[in-house]
GROMACS .gro file of C-alpha atoms in nm:
model
  386
    1MET     CA    1  -0.012  -0.029  -0.018
    2ALA     CA    2   0.141   0.330  -0.103
    3LYS     CA    3   0.262   0.578   0.168
    4ARG     CA    4   0.015   0.875   0.207
    5ASP     CA    5   0.142   1.205   0.175
    6TYR     CA    6   0.263   1.364   0.486
    7TYR     CA    7   0.092   1.721   0.457
    8GLU     CA    8  -0.243   1.472   0.394
    9VAL     CA    9  -0.177   1.253   0.698
   10LEU     CA   10  -0.186   1.592   0.953
   11GLU     CA   11  -0.456   1.751   0.743
   12VAL     CA   12  -0.200   2.099   0.691
   13GLN     CA   13  -0.114   2.271   0.401
   14ARG     CA   14   0.229   2.241   0.245
   15GLY     CA   15   0.315   2.588   0.336
   16ALA     CA   16   0.242   2.524   0.678
   17SER     CA   17   0.409   2.715   0.976
   18ALA     CA   18   0.640   2.471   1.253
   19ASP     CA   19   0.354   2.575   1.509
   20GLU     CA   20   0.047   2.446   1.259
   21ILE     CA   21   0.248   2.147   1.244
   22LYS     CA   22   0.261   2.032   1.589
   23LYS     CA   23  -0.071   2.158   1.658
   24ALA     CA   24  -0.209   1.917   1.401
   25TYR     CA   25   0.003   1.607   1.486
   26ARG     CA   26  -0.095   1.673   1.845
   27LYS     CA   27  -0.454   1.706   1.725
   28ALA     CA   28  -0.395   1.328   1.530
   29ALA     CA   29  -0.245   1.184   1.830
   30LEU     CA   30  -0.468   1.252   2.068
   31LYS     CA   31  -0.760   1.095   1.844
   32TYR     CA   32  -0.598   0.811   1.748
   33HIS     CA   33  -0.408   0.768   2.114
   34PRO     CA   34  -0.417   0.386   2.224
   35ASP     CA   35  -0.535   0.475   2.557
   36LYS     CA   36  -0.835   0.628   2.408
   37ASN     CA   37  -0.836   0.328   2.130
   38PRO     CA   38  -0.759   0.044   2.326
   39GLY     CA   39  -0.725  -0.310   2.096
   40ASP     CA   40  -0.803  -0.086   1.776
   41LYS     CA   41  -0.544  -0.219   1.522
   42SER     CA   42  -0.676   0.086   1.262
   43ALA     CA   43  -0.630   0.365   1.516
   44GLU     CA   44  -0.295   0.233   1.641
   45GLU     CA   45  -0.152   0.220   1.265
   46LYS     CA   46  -0.276   0.579   1.216
   47PHE     CA   47  -0.102   0.661   1.546
   48LYS     CA   48   0.197   0.583   1.403
   49GLU     CA   49   0.165   0.735   1.088
   50ALA     CA   50   0.099   1.103   1.266
   51ALA     CA   51   0.415   1.015   1.408
   52GLU     CA   52   0.615   0.945   1.109
   53ALA     CA   53   0.469   1.212   0.938
   54TYR     CA   54   0.557   1.475   1.203
   55ASP     CA   55   0.871   1.353   1.227
   56VAL     CA   56   0.998   1.452   0.896
   57LEU     CA   57   0.809   1.787   0.848
   58SER     CA   58   0.881   1.909   1.245
   59ASN     CA   59   1.266   1.861   1.110
   60PRO     CA   60   1.373   2.168   0.865
   61ASP     CA   61   1.596   1.957   0.676
   62LYS     CA   62   1.398   1.641   0.629
   63ARG     CA   63   1.084   1.837   0.541
   64ALA     CA   64   1.309   2.021   0.253
   65ARG     CA   65   1.429   1.692   0.134
   66TYR     CA   66   1.066   1.553   0.111
   67ASP     CA   67   0.931   1.876  -0.057
   68GLN     CA   68   1.174   1.810  -0.293
   69PHE     CA   69   1.181   1.441  -0.360
   70GLY     CA   70   0.862   1.318  -0.195
   71HIS     CA   71   0.893   0.969   0.027
   72GLU     CA   72   1.220   0.867  -0.200
   73GLY     CA   73   1.412   1.149  -0.090
   74MET     CA   74   1.354   0.974   0.281
   75SER     CA   75   1.496   0.654   0.230
   76GLY     CA   76   1.785   0.653   0.510
   77ALA     CA   77   1.723   0.959   0.622
   78GLY     CA   78   1.742   0.798   0.980
   79GLY     CA   79   1.590   0.927   1.291
   80PHE     CA   80   1.447   0.721   1.632
   81GLY     CA   81   1.371   0.319   1.560
   82GLY     CA   82   1.699   0.341   1.324
   83SER     CA   83   1.544   0.081   1.062
   84GLY     CA   84   1.604   0.319   0.760
   85GLY     CA   85   1.338   0.173   0.559
   86GLY     CA   86   1.107   0.478   0.569
   87ALA     CA   87   1.113   0.827   0.680
   88GLY     CA   88   1.323   0.893   0.959
   89GLY     CA   89   1.394   0.528   0.994
   90PHE     CA   90   0.992   0.423   1.039
   91GLY     CA   91   0.977   0.189   0.777
   92GLY     CA   92   0.972  -0.126   1.014
   93GLY     CA   93   1.057  -0.240   1.340
   94PHE     CA   94   0.970   0.090   1.550
   95THR     CA   95   0.717   0.027   1.861
   96MET     CA   96   0.491   0.267   2.032
   97GLU     CA   97   0.813   0.338   2.302
   98ASP     CA   98   0.990   0.465   2.021
   99ILE     CA   99   0.723   0.738   1.943
  100PHE     CA  100   0.636   0.813   2.327
  101SER     CA  101   1.018   0.833   2.409
  102ASN     CA  102   1.059   1.076   2.098
  103PHE     CA  103   0.753   1.301   2.126
  104GLY     CA  104   0.658   1.311   2.479
  105ASP     CA  105   0.668   1.666   2.533
  106ILE     CA  106   0.397   1.679   2.244
  107PHE     CA  107   0.156   1.552   2.513
  108GLY     CA  108   0.315   1.760   2.859
  109GLY     CA  109   0.382   1.403   3.040
  110HIS     CA  110   0.020   1.273   3.023
  111PHE     CA  111   0.077   0.974   2.773
  112GLY     CA  112   0.363   0.716   2.670
  113GLY     CA  113   0.461   0.778   3.037
  114GLY     CA  114   0.409   0.357   3.087
  115PHE     CA  115   0.602   0.249   2.786
  116SER     CA  116   0.922   0.455   2.903
  117GLY     CA  117   1.171   0.212   3.068
  118GLY     CA  118   0.911  -0.045   3.127
  119GLY     CA  119   1.158  -0.375   3.225
  120ARG     CA  120   1.434  -0.181   3.257
  121ASN     CA  121   1.652  -0.084   3.574
  122ARG     CA  122   1.785   0.294   3.602
  123VAL     CA  123   2.149   0.316   3.541
  124ASN     CA  124   2.306   0.586   3.761
  125ARG     CA  125   2.540   0.839   3.637
  126GLY     CA  126   2.856   1.032   3.781
  127SER     CA  127   2.809   1.426   3.812
  128ASP     CA  128   3.091   1.581   3.557
  129LEU     CA  129   3.405   1.761   3.690
  130ARG     CA  130   3.532   2.086   3.567
  131ILE     CA  131   3.909   2.204   3.586
  132LYS     CA  132   4.096   2.482   3.434
  133VAL     CA  133   4.413   2.425   3.281
  134LYS     CA  134   4.656   2.707   3.207
  135LEU     CA  135   4.862   2.702   2.877
  136THR     CA  136   5.144   2.898   2.756
  137LEU     CA  137   5.169   3.034   2.370
  138LYS     CA  138   5.401   2.756   2.288
  139GLU     CA  139   5.215   2.466   2.450
  140ILE     CA  140   4.878   2.609   2.280
  141VAL     CA  141   5.118   2.634   1.904
  142ASN     CA  142   5.226   2.279   1.949
  143GLY     CA  143   4.973   2.047   2.148
  144THR     CA  144   5.066   1.935   2.446
  145THR     CA  145   5.009   1.666   2.748
  146LYS     CA  146   4.917   1.721   3.069
  147LYS     CA  147   4.907   1.490   3.376
  148LEU     CA  148   4.674   1.632   3.646
  149LYS     CA  149   4.599   1.505   3.991
  150ILE     CA  150   4.235   1.571   4.025
  151ASN     CA  151   4.053   1.497   4.357
  152LYS     CA  152   3.691   1.350   4.310
  153GLN     CA  153   3.456   1.068   4.370
  154ILE     CA  154   3.582   0.720   4.282
  155ALA     CA  155   3.448   0.369   4.290
  156CYS     CA  156   3.509   0.228   4.658
  157ASP     CA  157   3.804  -0.008   4.623
  158GLN     CA  158   3.646  -0.244   4.878
  159CYS     CA  159   3.293  -0.303   4.728
  160GLY     CA  160   3.416  -0.270   4.347
  161GLY     CA  161   3.170   0.019   4.352
  162THR     CA  162   2.848  -0.185   4.414
  163GLY     CA  163   2.801  -0.041   4.788
  164ALA     CA  164   2.691  -0.411   4.892
  165LYS     CA  165   2.904  -0.632   5.173
  166ASP     CA  166   2.904  -0.895   4.859
  167LYS     CA  167   2.681  -1.059   4.609
  168ASP     CA  168   2.448  -1.175   4.831
  169SER     CA  169   2.355  -0.875   4.992
  170TYR     CA  170   2.079  -0.770   4.782
  171ALA     CA  171   1.707  -0.823   4.804
  172THR     CA  172   1.462  -0.737   4.531
  173CYS     CA  173   1.265  -0.415   4.583
  174THR     CA  174   0.952  -0.455   4.690
  175THR     CA  175   0.751  -0.155   4.603
  176CYS     CA  176   0.845  -0.183   4.252
  177ASN     CA  177   0.885  -0.600   4.227
  178GLY     CA  178   1.230  -0.552   4.051
  179SER     CA  179   1.106  -0.340   3.746
  180GLY     CA  180   1.265   0.004   3.890
  181TYR     CA  181   0.948   0.176   3.810
  182VAL     CA  182   0.585   0.261   3.998
  183THR     CA  183   0.296   0.258   3.775
  184GLN     CA  184   0.071   0.604   3.823
  185VAL     CA  185  -0.294   0.572   3.680
  186VAL     CA  186  -0.387   0.954   3.634
  187ASN     CA  187  -0.713   1.130   3.542
  188THR     CA  188  -0.707   1.363   3.272
  189PHE     CA  189  -0.995   1.513   3.059
  190PHE     CA  190  -0.919   1.226   2.791
  191GLY     CA  191  -0.980   0.948   3.043
  192ARG     CA  192  -0.754   0.765   3.263
  193THR     CA  193  -0.419   0.751   3.159
  194GLN     CA  194  -0.095   0.596   3.335
  195THR     CA  195   0.280   0.739   3.380
  196SER     CA  196   0.584   0.512   3.471
  197GLN     CA  197   0.827   0.741   3.691
  198PRO     CA  198   1.146   0.546   3.867
  199CYS     CA  199   1.087   0.397   4.192
  200PRO     CA  200   1.117   0.613   4.516
  201THR     CA  201   1.236   0.314   4.751
  202CYS     CA  202   1.543   0.136   4.476
  203HIS     CA  203   1.564   0.474   4.281
  204GLY     CA  204   1.505   0.310   3.969
  205GLU     CA  205   1.758   0.009   4.037
  206GLY     CA  206   1.487  -0.248   4.101
  207LYS     CA  207   1.660  -0.382   4.447
  208ILE     CA  208   1.788  -0.256   4.720
  209ILE     CA  209   2.111  -0.340   4.975
  210THR     CA  210   2.080  -0.564   5.293
  211THR     CA  211   2.397  -0.506   5.411
  212PRO     CA  212   2.601  -0.242   5.305
  213CYS     CA  213   2.981  -0.243   5.247
  214SER     CA  214   3.178  -0.079   5.577
  215LYS     CA  215   3.360   0.183   5.358
  216CYS     CA  216   3.160   0.340   5.141
  217HIS     CA  217   2.866   0.275   5.370
  218GLY     CA  218   2.634   0.185   5.039
  219GLU     CA  219   2.715   0.407   4.825
  220GLY     CA  220   2.952   0.274   4.627
  221VAL     CA  221   3.185   0.573   4.589
  222VAL     CA  222   3.431   0.716   4.829
  223ARG     CA  223   3.661   1.036   4.783
  224GLY     CA  224   3.985   0.981   4.628
  225GLU     CA  225   4.262   1.119   4.367
  226GLU     CA  226   4.331   0.982   4.031
  227VAL     CA  227   4.618   1.098   3.794
  228ILE     CA  228   4.443   1.166   3.440
  229GLU     CA  229   4.608   1.254   3.140
  230ILE     CA  230   4.487   1.503   2.914
  231LYS     CA  231   4.615   1.544   2.536
  232ILE     CA  232   4.545   1.879   2.434
  233PRO     CA  233   4.537   1.946   2.041
  234ALA     CA  234   4.735   2.232   1.886
  235GLY     CA  235   4.526   2.582   1.853
  236VAL     CA  236   4.299   2.529   2.109
  237GLY     CA  237   4.206   2.913   2.279
  238GLU     CA  238   4.116   3.077   2.576
  239GLY     CA  239   3.764   2.952   2.694
  240MET     CA  240   3.736   2.651   2.485
  241GLN     CA  241   3.608   2.335   2.683
  242LEU     CA  242   3.748   2.002   2.610
  243SER     CA  243   3.545   1.682   2.716
  244VAL     CA  244   3.736   1.347   2.822
  245SER     CA  245   3.488   1.127   2.862
  246GLY     CA  246   3.381   0.865   3.190
  247LYS     CA  247   3.701   1.068   3.368
  248GLY     CA  248   3.454   1.269   3.626
  249ASN     CA  249   3.305   1.153   3.905
  250ALA     CA  250   3.208   0.787   3.942
  251ALA     CA  251   2.818   0.694   3.989
  252ARG     CA  252   2.701   0.523   4.292
  253HIS     CA  253   2.644   0.171   4.270
  254GLY     CA  254   2.845   0.095   3.996
  255GLY     CA  255   2.704   0.325   3.704
  256VAL     CA  256   2.850   0.530   3.468
  257ASN     CA  257   3.117   0.766   3.529
  258GLY     CA  258   3.077   1.148   3.442
  259ASP     CA  259   3.343   1.326   3.220
  260LEU     CA  260   3.586   1.580   3.278
  261LEU     CA  261   3.556   1.919   3.096
  262VAL     CA  262   3.841   2.088   3.076
  263LEU     CA  263   3.828   2.465   3.051
  264ILE     CA  264   4.138   2.633   2.894
  265GLU     CA  265   4.305   2.951   3.009
  266GLU     CA  266   4.604   3.088   2.794
  267GLU     CA  267   4.893   3.305   2.983
  268PRO     CA  268   5.003   3.600   2.811
  269ASP     CA  269   5.338   3.595   2.630
  270LYS     CA  270   5.609   3.861   2.704
  271ASP     CA  271   5.646   3.884   2.349
  272LEU     CA  272   5.371   3.783   2.131
  273VAL     CA  273   5.002   3.888   2.124
  274ARG     CA  274   4.725   3.650   1.949
  275ASP     CA  275   4.467   3.772   1.760
  276GLY     CA  276   4.243   3.437   1.673
  277ASN     CA  277   4.494   3.242   1.467
  278ASP     CA  278   4.762   3.534   1.387
  279LEU     CA  279   5.019   3.623   1.645
  280ILE     CA  280   5.122   4.006   1.632
  281TYR     CA  281   5.445   4.137   1.739
  282ASN     CA  282   5.546   4.512   1.798
  283LEU     CA  283   5.850   4.601   1.678
  284ASN     CA  284   6.083   4.864   1.760
  285ILE     CA  285   6.364   5.055   1.487
  286THR     CA  286   6.557   5.296   1.502
  287PHE     CA  287   6.522   5.651   1.250
  288PRO     CA  288   6.821   5.565   1.069
  289GLN     CA  289   6.754   5.184   1.044
  290ALA     CA  290   6.408   5.285   0.872
  291ALA     CA  291   6.549   5.522   0.662
  292LEU     CA  292   6.833   5.337   0.541
  293GLY     CA  293   6.695   4.967   0.578
  294ALA     CA  294   6.802   4.673   0.830
  295SER     CA  295   6.832   4.325   0.917
  296VAL     CA  296   6.678   4.232   1.263
  297GLU     CA  297   6.544   3.965   1.396
  298VAL     CA  298   6.211   3.879   1.571
  299PRO     CA  299   6.089   3.624   1.809
  300THR     CA  300   5.857   3.343   1.691
  301VAL     CA  301   5.687   3.073   1.914
  302ASP     CA  302   5.997   2.829   1.865
  303ALA     CA  303   6.281   3.048   1.782
  304LYS     CA  304   6.414   3.386   1.621
  305ALA     CA  305   6.382   3.496   1.268
  306LYS     CA  306   6.534   3.751   1.054
  307ILE     CA  307   6.374   3.982   0.852
  308LYS     CA  308   6.493   4.305   0.627
  309ILE     CA  309   6.384   4.630   0.669
  310GLU     CA  310   6.337   4.803   0.357
  311PRO     CA  311   6.486   5.175   0.278
  312GLY     CA  312   6.230   5.393   0.378
  313THR     CA  313   5.998   5.203   0.587
  314GLN     CA  314   5.711   5.416   0.777
  315ALA     CA  315   5.566   5.357   1.100
  316GLY     CA  316   5.278   5.136   1.123
  317LYS     CA  317   5.422   4.896   0.831
  318VAL     CA  318   5.284   4.548   0.876
  319LEU     CA  319   5.535   4.264   0.751
  320ARG     CA  320   5.403   3.913   0.742
  321LEU     CA  321   5.565   3.590   0.794
  322ARG     CA  322   5.312   3.335   0.644
  323GLY     CA  323   5.265   3.014   0.871
  324LYS     CA  324   5.462   3.100   1.184
  325GLY     CA  325   5.100   3.164   1.370
  326VAL     CA  326   4.874   2.951   1.547
  327PRO     CA  327   4.747   2.571   1.363
  328ASP     CA  328   4.377   2.520   1.327
  329VAL     CA  329   4.233   2.390   1.614
  330ASN     CA  330   4.023   2.197   1.308
  331GLY     CA  331   4.302   2.137   1.117
  332TYR     CA  332   4.225   2.412   0.859
  333GLY     CA  333   4.586   2.571   0.817
  334ARG     CA  334   4.774   2.785   1.035
  335GLY     CA  335   4.828   3.174   1.107
  336ASP     CA  336   5.028   3.435   1.054
  337LEU     CA  337   5.301   3.582   1.236
  338LEU     CA  338   5.223   4.014   1.196
  339VAL     CA  339   5.526   4.237   1.280
  340VAL     CA  340   5.408   4.573   1.314
  341VAL     CA  341   5.686   4.852   1.254
  342ASN     CA  342   5.724   5.156   1.527
  343ILE     CA  343   5.987   5.394   1.475
  344HIS     CA  344   6.158   5.464   1.797
  345VAL     CA  345   6.195   5.843   1.891
  346PRO     CA  346   6.455   5.948   2.186
  347ALA     CA  347   6.273   6.115   2.482
  348SER     CA  348   6.623   6.373   2.492
  349VAL     CA  349   6.915   6.419   2.305
  350ASN     CA  350   7.250   6.561   2.386
  351ALA     CA  351   7.441   6.841   2.251
  352SER     CA  352   7.598   6.686   1.934
  353GLU     CA  353   7.230   6.505   1.837
  354LYS     CA  354   7.091   6.811   1.833
  355GLN     CA  355   7.365   6.964   1.608
  356LEU     CA  356   7.307   6.647   1.368
  357LEU     CA  357   6.928   6.668   1.357
  358GLU     CA  358   6.919   7.070   1.368
  359LYS     CA  359   7.139   7.039   1.010
  360LEU     CA  360   6.918   6.759   0.888
  361ALA     CA  361   6.636   6.988   0.933
  362GLU     CA  362   6.773   7.236   0.717
  363ASN     CA  363   6.779   7.003   0.458
  364ASP     CA  364   6.481   7.041   0.222
  365HIS     CA  365   6.385   6.668   0.157
  366PHE     CA  366   6.321   6.654   0.559
  367LYS     CA  367   6.114   6.991   0.562
  368LYS     CA  368   5.801   6.872   0.487
  369ALA     CA  369   5.683   6.516   0.479
  370GLU     CA  370   5.621   6.352   0.161
  371GLN     CA  371   5.229   6.307   0.180
  372SER     CA  372   5.230   6.041  -0.119
  373ARG     CA  373   5.462   5.785   0.035
  374ASP     CA  374   5.285   5.797   0.409
  375MET     CA  375   5.011   5.556   0.424
  376ASN     CA  376   4.659   5.667   0.591
  377ILE     CA  377   4.492   5.469   0.861
  378PHE     CA  378   4.245   5.341   0.628
  379ASP     CA  379   4.542   5.212   0.395
  380ARG     CA  380   4.719   5.076   0.683
  381MET     CA  381   4.438   4.895   0.792
  382ARG     CA  382   4.356   4.737   0.469
  383SER     CA  383   4.766   4.686   0.459
  384PHE     CA  384   4.753   4.471   0.760
  385PHE     CA  385   4.498   4.235   0.652
  386ARG     CA  386   4.593   4.150   0.343
   0.00000   0.00000   0.00000
């Protein structure tokens, strides 16, 4: 049987807004919801059909592909269910649980709760840890590895993180009968519905500890230290956050560890200023060097480099050393070193120096600045970014 047009399923126009599509789906889902139509296979299929249509039309990328290519354009689009056999992975093998877990917000939590986690015990997760790491410019440019001693919650070595004295120190939770969830019946405008939530007695684990570990007192975690090696890629920047999976606080009762979040801080460099992936160095030269030309050394991250100052170099000129900046953290090349030329003017001169300067001042070549050779501020800015 051919699939119906998704807009037809939700009874909306092709130009419908996101709010109109959501409202139409809510209307269809409430109409064909299994709780309102117990045992009605036709209603269940229409409920699934509406969910499939909403999955595509509520996603801008999927909707654009569907508008252009129709159902053929949705093959392998991927979505919940993972079947890949139709739009959003709905082609077969998806369940009512899949629908409710993805669209529970549509119903405000009233519908579908009975399907969430049924028969599955809850897994604890440890909290994340956030630390700051200061890096020098050289470490940022070359990348580095840091070994850090972290104070955190670790798994109890006496019970292996379970919290129990031994494997016989457990009993099935009598509140949820081992399911980890309890069901609550709610009276709504649409009739009686049921929701599931983690058991308040065992906190979703389905079992309780009868004889706790004497070291961690049943928690499964204790305070301790761990030395963690963190590889920091080249090109990271101030405020960037790296995540090291599973290196955060340990979880209660042998659950999943949290993550370690590493916040990058840059230490100021004594010579170089970072601007994105470029580095800036302010070079001071003398008037004779600017007028006659010279060869000078400038610092880079790893060593010094020689550059040539052309005769007649003006203050504010920018010299570019390509590839001497910071690597892009995503691998897209490397920035440059920009050398900004400044001409040093002495704060005071002695008598002989004054005579020489006065003699130069009488020369026609020094009486008036040649405006044609001086770049204005706008020219300098353009030169800076070339």
